[in-house]
Coordinates of C-alpha atoms in Angstrom, one line a residue:
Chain A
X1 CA -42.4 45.3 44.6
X2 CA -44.9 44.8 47.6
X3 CA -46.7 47.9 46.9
X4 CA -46.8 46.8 43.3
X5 CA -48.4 43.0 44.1
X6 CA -50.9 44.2 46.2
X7 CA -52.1 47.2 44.2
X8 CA -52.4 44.1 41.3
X9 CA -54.2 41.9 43.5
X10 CA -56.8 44.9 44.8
X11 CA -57.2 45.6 41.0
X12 CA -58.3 42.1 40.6
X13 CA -60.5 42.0 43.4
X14 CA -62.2 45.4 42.8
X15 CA -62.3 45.0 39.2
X16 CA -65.8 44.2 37.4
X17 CA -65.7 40.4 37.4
X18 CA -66.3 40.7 33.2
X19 CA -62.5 41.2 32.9
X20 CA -61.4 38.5 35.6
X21 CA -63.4 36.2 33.1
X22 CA -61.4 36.9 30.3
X23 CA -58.0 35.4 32.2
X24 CA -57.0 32.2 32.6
X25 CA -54.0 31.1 34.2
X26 CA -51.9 27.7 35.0
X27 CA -49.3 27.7 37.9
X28 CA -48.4 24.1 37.2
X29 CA -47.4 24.1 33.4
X30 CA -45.3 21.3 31.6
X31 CA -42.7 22.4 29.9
X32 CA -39.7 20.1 28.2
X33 CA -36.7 19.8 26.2
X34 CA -34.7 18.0 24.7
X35 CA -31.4 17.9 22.9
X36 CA -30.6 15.4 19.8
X37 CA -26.9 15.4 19.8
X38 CA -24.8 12.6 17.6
X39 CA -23.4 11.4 21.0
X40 CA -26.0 11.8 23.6
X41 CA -29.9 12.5 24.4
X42 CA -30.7 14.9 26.9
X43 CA -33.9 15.1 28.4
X44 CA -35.4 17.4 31.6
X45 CA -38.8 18.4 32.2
X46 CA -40.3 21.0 34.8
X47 CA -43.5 21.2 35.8
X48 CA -44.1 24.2 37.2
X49 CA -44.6 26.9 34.8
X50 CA -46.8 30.0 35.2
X51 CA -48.5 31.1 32.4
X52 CA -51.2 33.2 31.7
X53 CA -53.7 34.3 28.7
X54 CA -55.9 37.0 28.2
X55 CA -58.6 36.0 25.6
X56 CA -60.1 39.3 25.5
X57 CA -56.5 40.7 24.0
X58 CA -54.9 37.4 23.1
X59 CA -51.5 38.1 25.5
X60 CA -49.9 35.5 26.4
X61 CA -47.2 35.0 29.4
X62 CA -45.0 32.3 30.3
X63 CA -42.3 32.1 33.1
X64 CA -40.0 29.3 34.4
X65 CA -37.8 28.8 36.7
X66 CA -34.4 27.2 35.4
X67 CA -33.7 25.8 38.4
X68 CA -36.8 23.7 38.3
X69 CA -36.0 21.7 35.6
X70 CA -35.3 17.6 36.2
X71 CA -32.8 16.0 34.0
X72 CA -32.5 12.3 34.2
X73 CA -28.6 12.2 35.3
X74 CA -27.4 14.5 38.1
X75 CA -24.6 15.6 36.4
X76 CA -26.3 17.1 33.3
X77 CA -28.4 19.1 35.9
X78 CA -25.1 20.3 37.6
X79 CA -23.8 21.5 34.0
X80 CA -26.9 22.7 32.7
X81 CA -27.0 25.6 35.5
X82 CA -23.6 26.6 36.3
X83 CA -22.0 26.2 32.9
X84 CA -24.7 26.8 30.3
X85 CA -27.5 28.4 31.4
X86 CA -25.7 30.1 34.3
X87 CA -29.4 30.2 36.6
X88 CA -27.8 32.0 39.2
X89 CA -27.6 34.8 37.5
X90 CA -30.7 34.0 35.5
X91 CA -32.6 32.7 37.4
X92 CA -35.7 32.2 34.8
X93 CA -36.7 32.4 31.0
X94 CA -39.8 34.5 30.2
X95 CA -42.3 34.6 27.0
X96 CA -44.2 37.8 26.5
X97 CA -46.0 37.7 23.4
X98 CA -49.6 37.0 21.7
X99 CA -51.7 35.0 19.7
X100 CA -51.4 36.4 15.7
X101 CA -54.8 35.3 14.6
X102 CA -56.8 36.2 17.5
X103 CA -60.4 36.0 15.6
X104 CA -59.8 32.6 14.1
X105 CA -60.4 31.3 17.9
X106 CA -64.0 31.0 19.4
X107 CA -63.3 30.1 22.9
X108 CA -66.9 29.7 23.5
X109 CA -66.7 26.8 21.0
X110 CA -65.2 23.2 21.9
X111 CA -62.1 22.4 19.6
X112 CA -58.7 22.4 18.5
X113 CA -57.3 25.5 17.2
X114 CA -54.1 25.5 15.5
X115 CA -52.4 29.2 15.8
X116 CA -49.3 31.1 15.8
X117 CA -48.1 33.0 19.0
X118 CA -45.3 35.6 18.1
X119 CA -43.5 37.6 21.6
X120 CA -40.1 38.3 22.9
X121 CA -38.4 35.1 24.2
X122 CA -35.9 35.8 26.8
X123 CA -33.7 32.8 28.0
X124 CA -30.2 33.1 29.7
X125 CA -30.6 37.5 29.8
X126 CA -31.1 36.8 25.7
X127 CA -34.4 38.4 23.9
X128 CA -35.3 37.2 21.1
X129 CA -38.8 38.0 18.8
X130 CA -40.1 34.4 18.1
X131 CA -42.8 33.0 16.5
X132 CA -44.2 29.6 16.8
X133 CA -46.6 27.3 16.1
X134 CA -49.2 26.4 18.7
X135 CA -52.2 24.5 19.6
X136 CA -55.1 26.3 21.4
X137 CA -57.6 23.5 23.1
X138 CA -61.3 24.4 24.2
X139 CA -63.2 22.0 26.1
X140 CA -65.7 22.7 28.7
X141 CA -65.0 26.1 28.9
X142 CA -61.0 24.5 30.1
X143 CA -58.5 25.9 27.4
X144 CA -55.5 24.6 27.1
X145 CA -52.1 25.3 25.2
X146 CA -49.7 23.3 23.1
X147 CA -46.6 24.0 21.2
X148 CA -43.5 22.5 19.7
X149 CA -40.5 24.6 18.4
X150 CA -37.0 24.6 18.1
X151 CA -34.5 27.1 19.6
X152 CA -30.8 27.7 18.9
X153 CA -28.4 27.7 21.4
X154 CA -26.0 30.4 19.9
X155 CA -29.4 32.6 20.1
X156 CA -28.9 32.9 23.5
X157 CA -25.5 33.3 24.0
X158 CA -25.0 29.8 25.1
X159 CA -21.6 28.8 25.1
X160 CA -20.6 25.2 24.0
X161 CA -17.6 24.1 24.7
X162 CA -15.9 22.8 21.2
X163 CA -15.2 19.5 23.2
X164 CA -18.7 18.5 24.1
X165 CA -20.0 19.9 20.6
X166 CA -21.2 16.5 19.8
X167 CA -23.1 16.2 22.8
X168 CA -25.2 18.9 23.1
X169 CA -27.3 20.1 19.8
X170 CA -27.3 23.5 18.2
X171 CA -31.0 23.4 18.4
X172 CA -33.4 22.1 20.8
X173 CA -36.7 20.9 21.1
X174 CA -39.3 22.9 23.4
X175 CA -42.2 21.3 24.0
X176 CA -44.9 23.0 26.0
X177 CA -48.2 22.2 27.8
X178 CA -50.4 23.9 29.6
X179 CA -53.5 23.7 31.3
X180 CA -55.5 26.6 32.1
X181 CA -57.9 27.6 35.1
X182 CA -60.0 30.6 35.2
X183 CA -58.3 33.7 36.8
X184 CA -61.2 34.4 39.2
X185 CA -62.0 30.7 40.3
X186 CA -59.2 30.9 42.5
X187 CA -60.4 34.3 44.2
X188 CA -63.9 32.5 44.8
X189 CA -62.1 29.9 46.6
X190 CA -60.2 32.3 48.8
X191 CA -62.7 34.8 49.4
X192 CA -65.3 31.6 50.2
X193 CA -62.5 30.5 52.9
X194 CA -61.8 34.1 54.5
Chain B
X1 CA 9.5 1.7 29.4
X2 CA 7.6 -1.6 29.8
X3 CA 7.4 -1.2 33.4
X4 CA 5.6 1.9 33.4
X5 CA 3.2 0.4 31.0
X6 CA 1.0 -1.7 34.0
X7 CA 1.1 1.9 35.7
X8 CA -0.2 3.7 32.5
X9 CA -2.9 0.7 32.2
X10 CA -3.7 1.3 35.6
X11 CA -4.3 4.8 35.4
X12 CA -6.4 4.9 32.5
X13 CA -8.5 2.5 34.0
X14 CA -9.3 4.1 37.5
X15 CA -9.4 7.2 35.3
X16 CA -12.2 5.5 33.0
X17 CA -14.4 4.3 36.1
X18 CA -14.0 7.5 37.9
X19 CA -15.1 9.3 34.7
X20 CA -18.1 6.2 34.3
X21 CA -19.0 7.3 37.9
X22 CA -18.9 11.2 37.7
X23 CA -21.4 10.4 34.3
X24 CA -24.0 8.4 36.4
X25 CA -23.1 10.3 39.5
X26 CA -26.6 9.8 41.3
X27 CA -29.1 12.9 42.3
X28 CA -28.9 14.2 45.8
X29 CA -30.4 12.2 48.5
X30 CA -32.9 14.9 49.4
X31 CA -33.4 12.9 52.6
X32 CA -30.8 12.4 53.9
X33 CA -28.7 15.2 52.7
X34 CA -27.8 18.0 55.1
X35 CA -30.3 20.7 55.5
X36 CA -28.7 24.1 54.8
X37 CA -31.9 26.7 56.2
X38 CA -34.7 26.2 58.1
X39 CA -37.6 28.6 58.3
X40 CA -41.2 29.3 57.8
X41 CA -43.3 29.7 54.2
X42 CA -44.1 33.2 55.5
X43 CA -40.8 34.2 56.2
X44 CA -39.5 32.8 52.9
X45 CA -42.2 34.4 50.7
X46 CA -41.5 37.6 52.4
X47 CA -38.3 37.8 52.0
X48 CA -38.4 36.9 48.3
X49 CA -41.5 39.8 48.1
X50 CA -39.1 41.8 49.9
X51 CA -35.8 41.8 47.8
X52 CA -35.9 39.0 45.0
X53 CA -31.9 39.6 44.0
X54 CA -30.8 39.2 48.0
X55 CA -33.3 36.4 48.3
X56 CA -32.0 34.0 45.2
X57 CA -28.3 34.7 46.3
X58 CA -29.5 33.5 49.8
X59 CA -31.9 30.7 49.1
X60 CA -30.9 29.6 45.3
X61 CA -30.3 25.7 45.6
X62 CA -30.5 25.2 49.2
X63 CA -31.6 22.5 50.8
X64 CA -34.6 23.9 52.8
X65 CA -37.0 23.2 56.0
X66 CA -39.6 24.9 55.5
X67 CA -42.8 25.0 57.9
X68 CA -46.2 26.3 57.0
X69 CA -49.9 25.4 57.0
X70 CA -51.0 23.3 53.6
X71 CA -53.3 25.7 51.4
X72 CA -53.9 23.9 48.4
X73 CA -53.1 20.3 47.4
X74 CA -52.5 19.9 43.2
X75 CA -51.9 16.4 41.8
X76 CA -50.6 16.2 38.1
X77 CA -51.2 13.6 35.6
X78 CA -48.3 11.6 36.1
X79 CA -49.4 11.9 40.0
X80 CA -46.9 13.8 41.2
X81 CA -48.2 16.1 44.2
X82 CA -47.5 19.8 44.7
X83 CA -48.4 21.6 47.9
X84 CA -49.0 25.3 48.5
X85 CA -48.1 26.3 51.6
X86 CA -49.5 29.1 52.9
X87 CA -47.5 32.1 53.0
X88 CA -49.4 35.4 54.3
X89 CA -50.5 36.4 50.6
X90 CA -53.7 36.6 49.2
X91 CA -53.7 34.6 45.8
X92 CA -49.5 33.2 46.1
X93 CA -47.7 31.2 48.5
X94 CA -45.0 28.6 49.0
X95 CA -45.2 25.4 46.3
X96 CA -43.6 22.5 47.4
X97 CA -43.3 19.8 44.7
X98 CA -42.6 16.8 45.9
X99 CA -39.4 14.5 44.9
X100 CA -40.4 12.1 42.5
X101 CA -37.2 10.2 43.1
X102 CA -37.7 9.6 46.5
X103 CA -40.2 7.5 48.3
X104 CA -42.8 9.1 50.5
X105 CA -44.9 8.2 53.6
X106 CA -48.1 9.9 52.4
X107 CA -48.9 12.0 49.3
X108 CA -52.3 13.4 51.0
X109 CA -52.5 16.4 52.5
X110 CA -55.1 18.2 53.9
X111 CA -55.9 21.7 54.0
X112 CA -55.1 23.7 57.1
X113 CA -52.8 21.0 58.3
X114 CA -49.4 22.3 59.5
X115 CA -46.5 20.6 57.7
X116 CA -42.7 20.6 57.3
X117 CA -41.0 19.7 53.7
X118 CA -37.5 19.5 52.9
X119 CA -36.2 20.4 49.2
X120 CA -34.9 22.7 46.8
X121 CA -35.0 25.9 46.2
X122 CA -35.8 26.9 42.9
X123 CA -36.7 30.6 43.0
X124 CA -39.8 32.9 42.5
X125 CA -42.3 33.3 40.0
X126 CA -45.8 34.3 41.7
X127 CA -44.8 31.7 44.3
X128 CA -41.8 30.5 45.6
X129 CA -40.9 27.1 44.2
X130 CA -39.3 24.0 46.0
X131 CA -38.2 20.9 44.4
X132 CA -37.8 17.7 45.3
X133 CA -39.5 18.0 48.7
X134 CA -39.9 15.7 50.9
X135 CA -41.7 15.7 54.3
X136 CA -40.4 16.1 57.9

């Protein structure tokens, strides 16, 4: 694990600064949910995703910590990790995948470009291939990503108990933002300070 | 049977303001709730780096102290502030976010500047994450 980080971070050093270009990365992404259910609305946000995208190949990785996540009532918090998504045991949700139609975006150009991102979802030890609809957001050289989809519960091996059926909903709403910096600013920054 | 009927009554209603409370049952008082660890960013990141299974069954949703010098300073659009605390490593550290319930002295940090926050730990990405910090 150590050996492993440090080999990665001399690769990133060492490495011609034309690949650190082509990765930009977010440490502070927003992602939300929420669940319609006939009986109640349940909401929670975190804001501190890592994600990170590789323009030259059009990977894309997202992590979260479940943990992280800030429900409105105390309570649904409390259930969310010990009885549904059980965070002690897992401890995050991960999205390894990449953008389908790579060539449709110029991300030399300012714009918005709709795309599709298909990868492994893997939420509560559950993988899943996925593919959703996303928003790819160029301006100034900043890129940002969007998305809305939907995931199923029983996808995931979440168990609902039949009693609070109508409180929680089969599917729930993902909504993700994220706003990108360049890979290699941050490096500047340190090696300016060292 | 009509005297146990009050009883009955009785019951269901402490049973339906109990239930009323559990529902709304408030979040944690980060501040004034009892601090389970104390220790450095450094140490923390390291052991995290070290062994990430041991680490979350040790750390996972305990109310932390932790003490380090402030390495970057992030501020989101709904102006919630995050801090990076400086934890021996090269690109990742400790990130602090701070409690958006609670009310806080100061929000500005600067860099360098050697700081204590109390909160939540979430786990480990790149960095280690804390919720709902507060300072100390």
């Amino acid at each position: 694990m150590k050996i492993s980080k440090l080999l990665l971070i001399t690769c990133i050093l060492f490495l011609g600064i034309n690949l650190q270009a082509q990765k930009h990365f977010t440490r502070t992404g927003k992602i939300t949910f929420s669940s319609e259910a006939p009986l109640e609305k349940i909401e929670a946000s975190n804001q501190k995703a890592t994600s990170i995208i590789d323009l030259e190949t059009g990977k894309m990785e997202f992590a979260v910590l479940i943990k992280a996540f800030q429900f409105e009532k105390a309570l649904m918090q409390e259930h969310f990790n010990e009885n549904y998504m059980e965070s002690d045991k897992f401890p995050k949700a991960i999205f390894k995948g990449a953008i389908a139609d790579l060539t449709k975006i110029d991300f030399s150009k300012d714009g918005d470009y709709p795309t599709k991102v298909k990868g492994k979802l893997t939420i509560h030890g559950e993988s899943n291939e996925i593919e959703v609809d996303g928003t790819i957001n160029i301006k100034d050289g900043k890129i940002s990503a969007s998305s809305n989809f939907e995931v199923a519960v029983a996808d995931y091996k979440i168990k609902v108990p039949a009693v609070v059926k109508d409180n929680i909903a089969k599917t729930v709403q993902i909504s993700v933002n994220m706003n990108y910096e360049l890979f290699k600013k941050k490096n500047d920054h340190l090696t300016q300070k060292n | 049977m009509k005297k146990y009927l009050k009883y009955i009554i009785l019951l269901v209603f402490i049973g339906g303001a109990f239930g009323f409370y559990m529902y709304n049952k408030p979040h944690k008082n980060i501040s004034k709730a009892k601090t389970d660890l104390e220790l450095s960013a450094i140490q923390l990141f390291a052991d995290f780096e070290n062994n990430e299974a041991d680490a979350n069954t040790k750390y996972l949703d305990k109310v932390m102290e932790i003490e380090g010098v402030v390495k970057d300073v992030t501020k989101d659009e709904n102006g919630m502030t995050s801090i990076t605390l400086d934890a021996g490593g090269e690109m990742f550290g400790v990130i602090c976010q701070m409690d958006n319930l609670a009310k806080h002295k100061r929000t500005d940090f600067k860099e360098g500047e050697t700081v204590k926050f109390k909160g939540i730990c979430t786990g480990v990405l790149m960095d280690v994450v804390l919720v709902r910090c507060v300072e100390v």
